[in-house]
PDB file of C-alpha atoms in Angstrom:
ATOM      1  CA  UNK A   1       0.000   0.000   0.000  1.00 43.00           C
ATOM      2  CA  UNK A   2       2.924   2.391   0.582  1.00 44.00           C
ATOM      3  CA  UNK A   3       3.940   2.097  -3.050  1.00 45.00           C
ATOM      4  CA  UNK A   4       0.351   2.465  -4.106  1.00 44.00           C
ATOM      5  CA  UNK A   5      -0.079   5.685  -2.165  1.00 45.00           C
ATOM      6  CA  UNK A   6       3.123   7.226  -3.452  1.00 46.00           C
ATOM      7  CA  UNK A   7       2.153   6.365  -7.002  1.00 44.00           C
ATOM      8  CA  UNK A   8      -1.247   7.898  -6.374  1.00 46.00           C
ATOM      9  CA  UNK A   9       0.550  11.089  -5.399  1.00 51.00           C
ATOM     10  CA  UNK A  10       1.366  11.356  -9.083  1.00 44.00           C
ATOM     11  CA  UNK A  11      -2.302  11.899  -9.735  1.00 40.00           C
ATOM     12  CA  UNK A  12      -2.146  15.027  -7.604  1.00 40.00           C
ATOM     13  CA  UNK A  13       1.165  16.236  -9.047  1.00 38.00           C
ATOM     14  CA  UNK A  14       3.171  14.645  -6.263  1.00 33.00           C
ATOM     15  CA  UNK A  15       5.033  11.934  -8.109  1.00 37.00           C
ATOM     16  CA  UNK A  16       4.725   8.486  -9.598  1.00 38.00           C
ATOM     17  CA  UNK A  17       7.232   6.893  -7.311  1.00 37.00           C
ATOM     18  CA  UNK A  18       8.378   3.538  -5.930  1.00 37.00           C
ATOM     19  CA  UNK A  19       7.525   2.386  -2.474  1.00 41.00           C
ATOM     20  CA  UNK A  20       8.291   2.121   1.170  1.00 44.00           C
ATOM     21  CA  UNK A  21      11.796   0.953   2.117  1.00 40.00           C
ATOM     22  CA  UNK A  22      11.579  -2.312   0.196  1.00 46.00           C
ATOM     23  CA  UNK A  23      14.673  -3.856  -1.357  1.00 42.00           C
ATOM     24  CA  UNK A  24      14.659  -4.528  -5.080  1.00 42.00           C
ATOM     25  CA  UNK A  25      14.689  -8.294  -5.552  1.00 44.00           C
ATOM     26  CA  UNK A  26      16.750  -8.324  -8.701  1.00 45.00           C
ATOM     27  CA  UNK A  27      18.732  -5.794 -10.658  1.00 47.00           C
ATOM     28  CA  UNK A  28      16.771  -4.698 -13.733  1.00 43.00           C
ATOM     29  CA  UNK A  29      18.170  -4.188 -17.172  1.00 44.00           C
ATOM     30  CA  UNK A  30      19.407  -0.604 -17.320  1.00 44.00           C
ATOM     31  CA  UNK A  31      20.592  -0.240 -20.910  1.00 53.00           C
ATOM     32  CA  UNK A  32      18.386   2.720 -21.752  1.00 75.00           C
ATOM     33  CA  UNK A  33      18.968   5.311 -19.060  1.00 91.00           C
ATOM     34  CA  UNK A  34      17.224   8.533 -19.964  1.00 96.00           C
ATOM     35  CA  UNK A  35      14.294  10.634 -18.849  1.00 97.00           C
ATOM     36  CA  UNK A  36      13.992  12.093 -22.355  1.00 98.00           C
ATOM     37  CA  UNK A  37      12.905  10.043 -25.405  1.00 98.00           C
ATOM     38  CA  UNK A  38      12.559  11.041 -29.054  1.00 98.00           C
ATOM     39  CA  UNK A  39       9.573   9.803 -31.048  1.00 98.00           C
ATOM     40  CA  UNK A  40      10.036   9.697 -34.826  1.00 98.00           C
ATOM     41  CA  UNK A  41       9.274   7.684 -37.962  1.00 96.00           C
ATOM     42  CA  UNK A  42       6.031   6.423 -39.484  1.00 96.00           C
ATOM     43  CA  UNK A  43       5.481   9.601 -41.438  1.00 92.00           C
ATOM     44  CA  UNK A  44       6.104  12.123 -38.660  1.00 97.00           C
ATOM     45  CA  UNK A  45       7.507  15.267 -40.293  1.00 95.00           C
ATOM     46  CA  UNK A  46       9.335  16.269 -37.118  1.00 97.00           C
ATOM     47  CA  UNK A  47      10.125  14.323 -33.928  1.00 98.00           C
ATOM     48  CA  UNK A  48       8.171  14.692 -30.727  1.00 98.00           C
ATOM     49  CA  UNK A  49       9.503  13.996 -27.235  1.00 98.00           C
ATOM     50  CA  UNK A  50       8.528  12.097 -24.092  1.00 98.00           C
ATOM     51  CA  UNK A  51       9.833  13.231 -20.701  1.00 98.00           C
ATOM     52  CA  UNK A  52       9.434  11.398 -17.385  1.00 95.00           C
ATOM     53  CA  UNK A  53       8.738  13.754 -14.504  1.00 93.00           C
ATOM     54  CA  UNK A  54       9.022  13.671 -10.769  1.00 86.00           C
ATOM     55  CA  UNK A  55       6.250  15.996  -9.737  1.00 80.00           C
ATOM     56  CA  UNK A  56       7.777  17.391  -6.530  1.00 83.00           C
ATOM     57  CA  UNK A  57      11.534  17.738  -6.111  1.00 90.00           C
ATOM     58  CA  UNK A  58      13.987  19.920  -4.208  1.00 94.00           C
ATOM     59  CA  UNK A  59      15.830  22.603  -6.237  1.00 95.00           C
ATOM     60  CA  UNK A  60      19.203  20.978  -5.495  1.00 95.00           C
ATOM     61  CA  UNK A  61      17.980  17.713  -7.059  1.00 95.00           C
ATOM     62  CA  UNK A  62      16.245  19.247 -10.064  1.00 96.00           C
ATOM     63  CA  UNK A  63      17.564  17.744 -13.294  1.00 96.00           C
ATOM     64  CA  UNK A  64      17.172  19.766 -16.485  1.00 97.00           C
ATOM     65  CA  UNK A  65      19.793  19.316 -19.180  1.00 97.00           C
ATOM     66  CA  UNK A  66      20.620  21.177 -22.368  1.00 97.00           C
ATOM     67  CA  UNK A  67      19.129  18.265 -24.338  1.00 97.00           C
ATOM     68  CA  UNK A  68      15.851  18.596 -22.447  1.00 98.00           C
ATOM     69  CA  UNK A  69      15.699  22.315 -23.112  1.00 98.00           C
ATOM     70  CA  UNK A  70      16.506  21.768 -26.782  1.00 98.00           C
ATOM     71  CA  UNK A  71      13.689  19.228 -27.095  1.00 98.00           C
ATOM     72  CA  UNK A  72      11.255  21.636 -25.474  1.00 98.00           C
ATOM     73  CA  UNK A  73      12.409  24.468 -27.740  1.00 98.00           C
ATOM     74  CA  UNK A  74      11.845  22.290 -30.828  1.00 98.00           C
ATOM     75  CA  UNK A  75       8.279  21.380 -29.822  1.00 98.00           C
ATOM     76  CA  UNK A  76       5.233  23.425 -30.753  1.00 98.00           C
ATOM     77  CA  UNK A  77       3.014  22.341 -27.850  1.00 98.00           C
ATOM     78  CA  UNK A  78       3.512  20.965 -24.338  1.00 98.00           C
ATOM     79  CA  UNK A  79       1.366  18.099 -23.055  1.00 97.00           C
ATOM     80  CA  UNK A  80       0.975  16.982 -19.430  1.00 95.00           C
ATOM     81  CA  UNK A  81      -1.256  14.428 -17.748  1.00 93.00           C
ATOM     82  CA  UNK A  82      -3.655  17.325 -17.204  1.00 89.00           C
ATOM     83  CA  UNK A  83      -3.904  20.819 -18.660  1.00 81.00           C
ATOM     84  CA  UNK A  84      -1.639  22.642 -16.221  1.00 81.00           C
ATOM     85  CA  UNK A  85      -2.528  26.163 -17.295  1.00 79.00           C
ATOM     86  CA  UNK A  86      -6.281  25.623 -16.882  1.00 77.00           C
ATOM     87  CA  UNK A  87      -7.319  28.244 -14.289  1.00 77.00           C
ATOM     88  CA  UNK A  88     -10.031  25.935 -12.922  1.00 77.00           C
ATOM     89  CA  UNK A  89      -7.661  22.995 -12.351  1.00 75.00           C
ATOM     90  CA  UNK A  90      -7.030  23.477  -8.628  1.00 76.00           C
ATOM     91  CA  UNK A  91     -10.637  24.164  -7.696  1.00 82.00           C
ATOM     92  CA  UNK A  92     -11.875  21.139  -9.649  1.00 80.00           C
ATOM     93  CA  UNK A  93      -9.278  18.862  -8.064  1.00 77.00           C
ATOM     94  CA  UNK A  94     -10.163  20.163  -4.607  1.00 80.00           C
ATOM     95  CA  UNK A  95     -13.843  19.493  -5.275  1.00 83.00           C
ATOM     96  CA  UNK A  96     -13.012  15.988  -6.451  1.00 80.00           C
ATOM     97  CA  UNK A  97     -11.272  15.206  -3.148  1.00 82.00           C
ATOM     98  CA  UNK A  98     -14.269  16.184  -0.994  1.00 87.00           C
ATOM     99  CA  UNK A  99     -16.089  13.415   0.865  1.00 88.00           C
ATOM    100  CA  UNK A 100     -19.713  12.698   0.005  1.00 86.00           C
ATOM    101  CA  UNK A 101     -22.817  11.621   1.932  1.00 85.00           C
ATOM    102  CA  UNK A 102     -21.911  13.621   5.028  1.00 88.00           C
ATOM    103  CA  UNK A 103     -18.835  11.553   5.882  1.00 91.00           C
ATOM    104  CA  UNK A 104     -15.829  13.138   7.567  1.00 93.00           C
ATOM    105  CA  UNK A 105     -12.168  12.204   7.726  1.00 93.00           C
ATOM    106  CA  UNK A 106     -12.613  11.075  11.331  1.00 93.00           C
ATOM    107  CA  UNK A 107     -15.108   8.412  10.246  1.00 93.00           C
ATOM    108  CA  UNK A 108     -12.343   6.314   8.678  1.00 92.00           C
ATOM    109  CA  UNK A 109     -10.529   5.768  11.984  1.00 94.00           C
ATOM    110  CA  UNK A 110     -11.220   4.283  15.394  1.00 93.00           C
ATOM    111  CA  UNK A 111     -11.106   6.652  18.336  1.00 94.00           C
ATOM    112  CA  UNK A 112      -7.626   5.449  19.259  1.00 94.00           C
ATOM    113  CA  UNK A 113      -6.370   5.671  15.661  1.00 93.00           C
ATOM    114  CA  UNK A 114      -7.679   9.180  15.253  1.00 93.00           C
ATOM    115  CA  UNK A 115      -6.059  10.224  18.520  1.00 93.00           C
ATOM    116  CA  UNK A 116      -2.751   8.874  17.202  1.00 92.00           C
ATOM    117  CA  UNK A 117      -3.219  10.641  13.865  1.00 92.00           C
ATOM    118  CA  UNK A 118      -4.071  13.903  15.620  1.00 93.00           C
ATOM    119  CA  UNK A 119      -0.864  13.728  17.645  1.00 92.00           C
ATOM    120  CA  UNK A 120       1.248  13.101  14.544  1.00 89.00           C
ATOM    121  CA  UNK A 121      -0.511  15.899  12.668  1.00 89.00           C
ATOM    122  CA  UNK A 122       0.142  18.340  15.500  1.00 91.00           C
ATOM    123  CA  UNK A 123       3.832  17.412  15.628  1.00 88.00           C
ATOM    124  CA  UNK A 124       4.179  17.925  11.876  1.00 85.00           C
ATOM    125  CA  UNK A 125       2.012  21.029  11.416  1.00 85.00           C
ATOM    126  CA  UNK A 126      -0.625  19.196   9.359  1.00 86.00           C
ATOM    127  CA  UNK A 127      -3.998  21.023   9.581  1.00 87.00           C
ATOM    128  CA  UNK A 128      -6.039  17.920  10.348  1.00 89.00           C
ATOM    129  CA  UNK A 129      -9.088  19.731  11.678  1.00 88.00           C
ATOM    130  CA  UNK A 130      -9.381  21.785   8.495  1.00 89.00           C
ATOM    131  CA  UNK A 131      -9.382  18.588   6.416  1.00 89.00           C
ATOM    132  CA  UNK A 132     -12.435  16.887   7.911  1.00 91.00           C
ATOM    133  CA  UNK A 133     -14.374  17.193   4.659  1.00 91.00           C
ATOM    134  CA  UNK A 134     -11.622  15.635   2.534  1.00 89.00           C
ATOM    135  CA  UNK A 135     -10.798  12.059   1.565  1.00 88.00           C
ATOM    136  CA  UNK A 136      -7.955  10.418   3.539  1.00 87.00           C
ATOM    137  CA  UNK A 137      -5.964  10.562   0.324  1.00 82.00           C
ATOM    138  CA  UNK A 138      -5.701  14.328   0.723  1.00 83.00           C
ATOM    139  CA  UNK A 139      -3.411  13.719   3.724  1.00 84.00           C
ATOM    140  CA  UNK A 140      -0.865  12.057   1.477  1.00 78.00           C
ATOM    141  CA  UNK A 141       0.198  15.382   0.017  1.00 76.00           C
ATOM    142  CA  UNK A 142       1.116  16.691   3.455  1.00 80.00           C
ATOM    143  CA  UNK A 143       2.989  13.500   4.340  1.00 81.00           C
ATOM    144  CA  UNK A 144       4.847  13.633   1.051  1.00 79.00           C
ATOM    145  CA  UNK A 145       6.156  17.115   1.836  1.00 81.00           C
ATOM    146  CA  UNK A 146       7.641  15.659   5.014  1.00 83.00           C
ATOM    147  CA  UNK A 147       9.717  13.241   2.928  1.00 83.00           C
ATOM    148  CA  UNK A 148      11.685  15.891   1.066  1.00 87.00           C
ATOM    149  CA  UNK A 149      14.657  17.749   2.498  1.00 87.00           C
ATOM    150  CA  UNK A 150      13.787  21.299   1.432  1.00 90.00           C
ATOM    151  CA  UNK A 151      11.122  23.722   2.591  1.00 87.00           C
ATOM    152  CA  UNK A 152      10.265  25.070  -0.867  1.00 89.00           C
ATOM    153  CA  UNK A 153      10.176  22.272  -3.471  1.00 90.00           C
ATOM    154  CA  UNK A 154       9.921  22.686  -7.207  1.00 91.00           C
ATOM    155  CA  UNK A 155       7.675  20.999  -9.758  1.00 89.00           C
ATOM    156  CA  UNK A 156       8.642  19.878 -13.247  1.00 94.00           C
ATOM    157  CA  UNK A 157       5.101  20.555 -14.397  1.00 92.00           C
ATOM    158  CA  UNK A 158       5.147  24.032 -12.924  1.00 90.00           C
ATOM    159  CA  UNK A 159       8.579  24.905 -14.298  1.00 95.00           C
ATOM    160  CA  UNK A 160       7.910  23.496 -17.756  1.00 96.00           C
ATOM    161  CA  UNK A 161       4.589  25.339 -17.869  1.00 94.00           C
ATOM    162  CA  UNK A 162       6.441  28.594 -17.169  1.00 95.00           C
ATOM    163  CA  UNK A 163       8.954  27.831 -19.925  1.00 97.00           C
ATOM    164  CA  UNK A 164       6.091  27.082 -22.308  1.00 97.00           C
ATOM    165  CA  UNK A 165       4.416  30.378 -21.436  1.00 95.00           C
ATOM    166  CA  UNK A 166       7.601  32.324 -22.163  1.00 97.00           C
ATOM    167  CA  UNK A 167       7.737  30.711 -25.607  1.00 97.00           C
ATOM    168  CA  UNK A 168       3.990  31.178 -26.148  1.00 97.00           C
ATOM    169  CA  UNK A 169       3.428  27.438 -26.484  1.00 97.00           C
ATOM    170  CA  UNK A 170      -0.015  25.959 -25.949  1.00 96.00           C
ATOM    171  CA  UNK A 171      -0.341  23.599 -22.968  1.00 96.00           C
ATOM    172  CA  UNK A 172      -2.650  20.566 -23.238  1.00 96.00           C
ATOM    173  CA  UNK A 173      -3.684  17.606 -21.070  1.00 94.00           C
ATOM    174  CA  UNK A 174      -4.048  13.901 -21.806  1.00 96.00           C
ATOM    175  CA  UNK A 175      -6.900  13.521 -19.336  1.00 94.00           C
ATOM    176  CA  UNK A 176      -9.228  15.614 -17.199  1.00 88.00           C
ATOM    177  CA  UNK A 177      -9.344  16.233 -13.469  1.00 82.00           C
ATOM    178  CA  UNK A 178     -12.447  14.064 -13.394  1.00 86.00           C
ATOM    179  CA  UNK A 179     -10.504  11.204 -15.027  1.00 87.00           C
ATOM    180  CA  UNK A 180      -7.853  11.338 -12.305  1.00 82.00           C
ATOM    181  CA  UNK A 181     -10.399  11.576  -9.495  1.00 81.00           C
ATOM    182  CA  UNK A 182     -12.066   8.419 -10.848  1.00 84.00           C
ATOM    183  CA  UNK A 183      -8.731   6.609 -10.578  1.00 81.00           C
ATOM    184  CA  UNK A 184      -8.413   7.666  -6.938  1.00 77.00           C
ATOM    185  CA  UNK A 185     -11.989   6.608  -6.245  1.00 79.00           C
ATOM    186  CA  UNK A 186     -11.259   3.164  -7.674  1.00 79.00           C
ATOM    187  CA  UNK A 187      -8.863   2.494  -4.783  1.00 76.00           C
ATOM    188  CA  UNK A 188     -10.407   1.288  -1.517  1.00 76.00           C
ATOM    189  CA  UNK A 189     -10.631   4.391   0.668  1.00 82.00           C
ATOM    190  CA  UNK A 190     -10.461   2.443   3.940  1.00 84.00           C
ATOM    191  CA  UNK A 191      -7.173   0.876   2.849  1.00 78.00           C
ATOM    192  CA  UNK A 192      -5.814   4.316   2.006  1.00 80.00           C
ATOM    193  CA  UNK A 193      -6.872   5.615   5.427  1.00 87.00           C
ATOM    194  CA  UNK A 194      -5.054   2.807   7.254  1.00 85.00           C
ATOM    195  CA  UNK A 195      -1.954   3.188   5.098  1.00 81.00           C
ATOM    196  CA  UNK A 196      -1.860   6.936   5.771  1.00 86.00           C
ATOM    197  CA  UNK A 197      -1.801   6.165   9.488  1.00 88.00           C
ATOM    198  CA  UNK A 198       1.043   3.672   9.078  1.00 85.00           C
ATOM    199  CA  UNK A 199       3.073   6.101   6.981  1.00 83.00           C
ATOM    200  CA  UNK A 200       2.467   8.955   9.408  1.00 86.00           C
ATOM    201  CA  UNK A 201       3.731   6.738  12.227  1.00 87.00           C
ATOM    202  CA  UNK A 202       6.935   5.873  10.366  1.00 87.00           C
ATOM    203  CA  UNK A 203       8.028   9.029   8.556  1.00 87.00           C
ATOM    204  CA  UNK A 204      11.688   8.017   8.727  1.00 88.00           C
ATOM    205  CA  UNK A 205      11.015   5.025   6.465  1.00 85.00           C
ATOM    206  CA  UNK A 206       8.946   7.232   4.194  1.00 83.00           C
ATOM    207  CA  UNK A 207      11.886   9.640   3.877  1.00 86.00           C
ATOM    208  CA  UNK A 208      14.231   6.738   3.131  1.00 87.00           C
ATOM    209  CA  UNK A 209      11.885   5.543   0.403  1.00 81.00           C
ATOM    210  CA  UNK A 210      11.884   8.934  -1.243  1.00 83.00           C
ATOM    211  CA  UNK A 211      15.685   9.181  -1.051  1.00 88.00           C
ATOM    212  CA  UNK A 212      16.054   5.777  -2.708  1.00 86.00           C
ATOM    213  CA  UNK A 213      13.617   6.685  -5.456  1.00 85.00           C
ATOM    214  CA  UNK A 214      15.245  10.067  -6.004  1.00 90.00           C
ATOM    215  CA  UNK A 215      18.671   8.461  -6.477  1.00 92.00           C
ATOM    216  CA  UNK A 216      17.278   6.199  -9.204  1.00 92.00           C
ATOM    217  CA  UNK A 217      15.480   9.094 -10.861  1.00 93.00           C
ATOM    218  CA  UNK A 218      18.603  11.275 -10.941  1.00 95.00           C
ATOM    219  CA  UNK A 219      20.457   8.406 -12.604  1.00 95.00           C
ATOM    220  CA  UNK A 220      17.722   8.560 -15.272  1.00 95.00           C
ATOM    221  CA  UNK A 221      17.313   4.805 -14.816  1.00 94.00           C
ATOM    222  CA  UNK A 222      13.820   4.222 -16.150  1.00 91.00           C
ATOM    223  CA  UNK A 223      13.966   0.390 -16.008  1.00 91.00           C
ATOM    224  CA  UNK A 224      15.062   0.448 -12.347  1.00 89.00           C
ATOM    225  CA  UNK A 225      12.374   2.957 -11.449  1.00 87.00           C
ATOM    226  CA  UNK A 226       9.706   0.880 -13.146  1.00 86.00           C
ATOM    227  CA  UNK A 227      11.021  -2.284 -11.488  1.00 83.00           C
ATOM    228  CA  UNK A 228      10.655  -0.736  -8.055  1.00 78.00           C
ATOM    229  CA  UNK A 229       7.037   0.136  -8.812  1.00 73.00           C
ATOM    230  CA  UNK A 230       5.920  -3.265 -10.049  1.00 73.00           C
ATOM    231  CA  UNK A 231       7.877  -5.273  -7.425  1.00 71.00           C
ATOM    232  CA  UNK A 232       5.339  -4.307  -4.772  1.00 58.00           C
ATOM    233  CA  UNK A 233       2.601  -6.893  -4.144  1.00 50.00           C
ATOM    234  CA  UNK A 234       0.359  -3.941  -3.236  1.00 49.00           C
ATOM    235  CA  UNK A 235       0.160  -3.045  -6.935  1.00 51.00           C
ATOM    236  CA  UNK A 236      -1.109  -6.353  -8.274  1.00 59.00           C
ATOM    237  CA  UNK A 237      -4.780  -5.431  -8.171  1.00 64.00           C
ATOM    238  CA  UNK A 238      -4.375  -1.814  -9.250  1.00 69.00           C
ATOM    239  CA  UNK A 239      -1.673  -1.625 -11.935  1.00 75.00           C
ATOM    240  CA  UNK A 240      -4.263  -1.623 -14.706  1.00 79.00           C
ATOM    241  CA  UNK A 241      -6.201   1.237 -13.158  1.00 77.00           C
ATOM    242  CA  UNK A 242      -3.199   3.295 -12.084  1.00 78.00           C
ATOM    243  CA  UNK A 243      -0.877   2.799 -15.039  1.00 86.00           C
ATOM    244  CA  UNK A 244      -1.693   0.453 -17.903  1.00 90.00           C
ATOM    245  CA  UNK A 245      -5.245   1.515 -18.773  1.00 92.00           C
ATOM    246  CA  UNK A 246      -4.226   5.156 -18.698  1.00 93.00           C
ATOM    247  CA  UNK A 247      -1.133   4.524 -20.847  1.00 95.00           C
ATOM    248  CA  UNK A 248      -3.244   2.727 -23.440  1.00 96.00           C
ATOM    249  CA  UNK A 249      -5.708   5.621 -23.486  1.00 96.00           C
ATOM    250  CA  UNK A 250      -2.975   8.251 -23.798  1.00 97.00           C
ATOM    251  CA  UNK A 251      -1.068   6.761 -26.748  1.00 98.00           C
ATOM    252  CA  UNK A 252      -3.668   7.453 -29.500  1.00 98.00           C
ATOM    253  CA  UNK A 253      -3.930  11.044 -28.251  1.00 97.00           C
ATOM    254  CA  UNK A 254      -0.144  11.439 -28.289  1.00 98.00           C
ATOM    255  CA  UNK A 255       0.009  10.054 -31.826  1.00 98.00           C
ATOM    256  CA  UNK A 256      -2.697  12.402 -33.090  1.00 97.00           C
ATOM    257  CA  UNK A 257      -0.936  15.417 -31.607  1.00 98.00           C
ATOM    258  CA  UNK A 258       2.499  14.346 -32.874  1.00 98.00           C
ATOM    259  CA  UNK A 259       1.094  13.926 -36.394  1.00 97.00           C
ATOM    260  CA  UNK A 260      -0.166  17.497 -36.359  1.00 97.00           C
ATOM    261  CA  UNK A 261       3.001  19.111 -34.985  1.00 97.00           C
ATOM    262  CA  UNK A 262       5.894  18.246 -32.652  1.00 98.00           C
ATOM    263  CA  UNK A 263       4.908  18.012 -28.995  1.00 98.00           C
ATOM    264  CA  UNK A 264       6.774  17.723 -25.706  1.00 98.00           C
ATOM    265  CA  UNK A 265       4.898  15.194 -23.564  1.00 98.00           C
ATOM    266  CA  UNK A 266       5.781  15.280 -19.850  1.00 97.00           C
ATOM    267  CA  UNK A 267       4.142  12.646 -17.632  1.00 95.00           C
ATOM    268  CA  UNK A 268       5.057  10.789 -14.452  1.00 90.00           C
ATOM    269  CA  UNK A 269       8.166   8.700 -15.092  1.00 91.00           C
ATOM    270  CA  UNK A 270       6.421   5.496 -14.013  1.00 88.00           C
ATOM    271  CA  UNK A 271       4.203   5.665 -17.090  1.00 92.00           C
ATOM    272  CA  UNK A 272       6.978   5.429 -19.664  1.00 95.00           C
ATOM    273  CA  UNK A 273       8.746   2.099 -19.149  1.00 93.00           C
ATOM    274  CA  UNK A 274       7.597  -1.530 -19.239  1.00 93.00           C
ATOM    275  CA  UNK A 275       5.807  -3.751 -21.752  1.00 94.00           C
ATOM    276  CA  UNK A 276       2.641  -1.701 -21.269  1.00 94.00           C
ATOM    277  CA  UNK A 277       4.387   1.642 -20.913  1.00 95.00           C
ATOM    278  CA  UNK A 278       4.019   4.562 -23.291  1.00 97.00           C
ATOM    279  CA  UNK A 279       7.392   3.884 -24.955  1.00 97.00           C
ATOM    280  CA  UNK A 280       6.556   0.240 -25.733  1.00 97.00           C
ATOM    281  CA  UNK A 281       3.037   1.096 -26.920  1.00 98.00           C
ATOM    282  CA  UNK A 282       4.336   3.708 -29.338  1.00 98.00           C
ATOM    283  CA  UNK A 283       6.887   1.230 -30.680  1.00 98.00           C
ATOM    284  CA  UNK A 284       4.095  -1.301 -31.198  1.00 98.00           C
ATOM    285  CA  UNK A 285       2.357   1.302 -33.359  1.00 98.00           C
ATOM    286  CA  UNK A 286       5.438   1.456 -35.576  1.00 98.00           C
ATOM    287  CA  UNK A 287       7.155   4.559 -34.212  1.00 98.00           C
ATOM    288  CA  UNK A 288      10.851   4.803 -33.404  1.00 97.00           C
ATOM    289  CA  UNK A 289      11.353   5.759 -29.763  1.00 97.00           C
ATOM    290  CA  UNK A 290      14.937   6.264 -28.621  1.00 96.00           C
ATOM    291  CA  UNK A 291      16.662   7.752 -25.564  1.00 96.00           C
ATOM    292  CA  UNK A 292      18.216  11.203 -25.718  1.00 96.00           C
ATOM    293  CA  UNK A 293      21.067  12.119 -23.369  1.00 85.00           C
TER     294      UNK A 293
END
């Protein structure tokens, strides 16, 4: 469930990441280490690009190379999981996280569990009382910020959106806020509530998990990152909902946009690799997809 929750953070711009202090069982093949991939061939007049993001990252860890900037410069439009320059994005996401039928956050915990959660929230400056109307998943964002080592993190989506605005590039989304909320709703909310409590009670392990994931990300090791995600038994029932179904839905949209003009597609890094990842699906459609370093 730890891995599941951290991956779910990607739905709220917090990162499609591997899980909680769990050793990788075997070393994956790491022959194609890159966060940036060029898509060409099959009649495309100009190449488009795929970029794997980490949605929240400290400035000292932020990785943005000359090749990445060049790819962005060469693209006519920028595409994220959602339309990041939509002014209604935040309000719609907030509305999607609200509990229904009069339930409150406290309802998901026993009296003793909620007392424990309240103590942890107080120690970590988490406004628990203000969040009574929100799903337990909303707490994950606050816990996630406790895993990083800086007080003011950066966002690839935010930074790339600013770069796109400076170059007057249109920003598009592969899915809507409502699509992402449906993915969250497909996960058992009681399981999320219990996992939030476990994570909150062991923030040191949560921080270690993030540090391990960050090291792999900075190495641009997509196979290793993907391996860490799928190694978790917590994912077995939800990989289709969280990753594979969405990847399959995105690829036709990416192809249509790339046919029209070159695009820079930036999505959570966990979506790119694997047999059912965006890279493999584009290759199955006859496109050449190769790493750029």
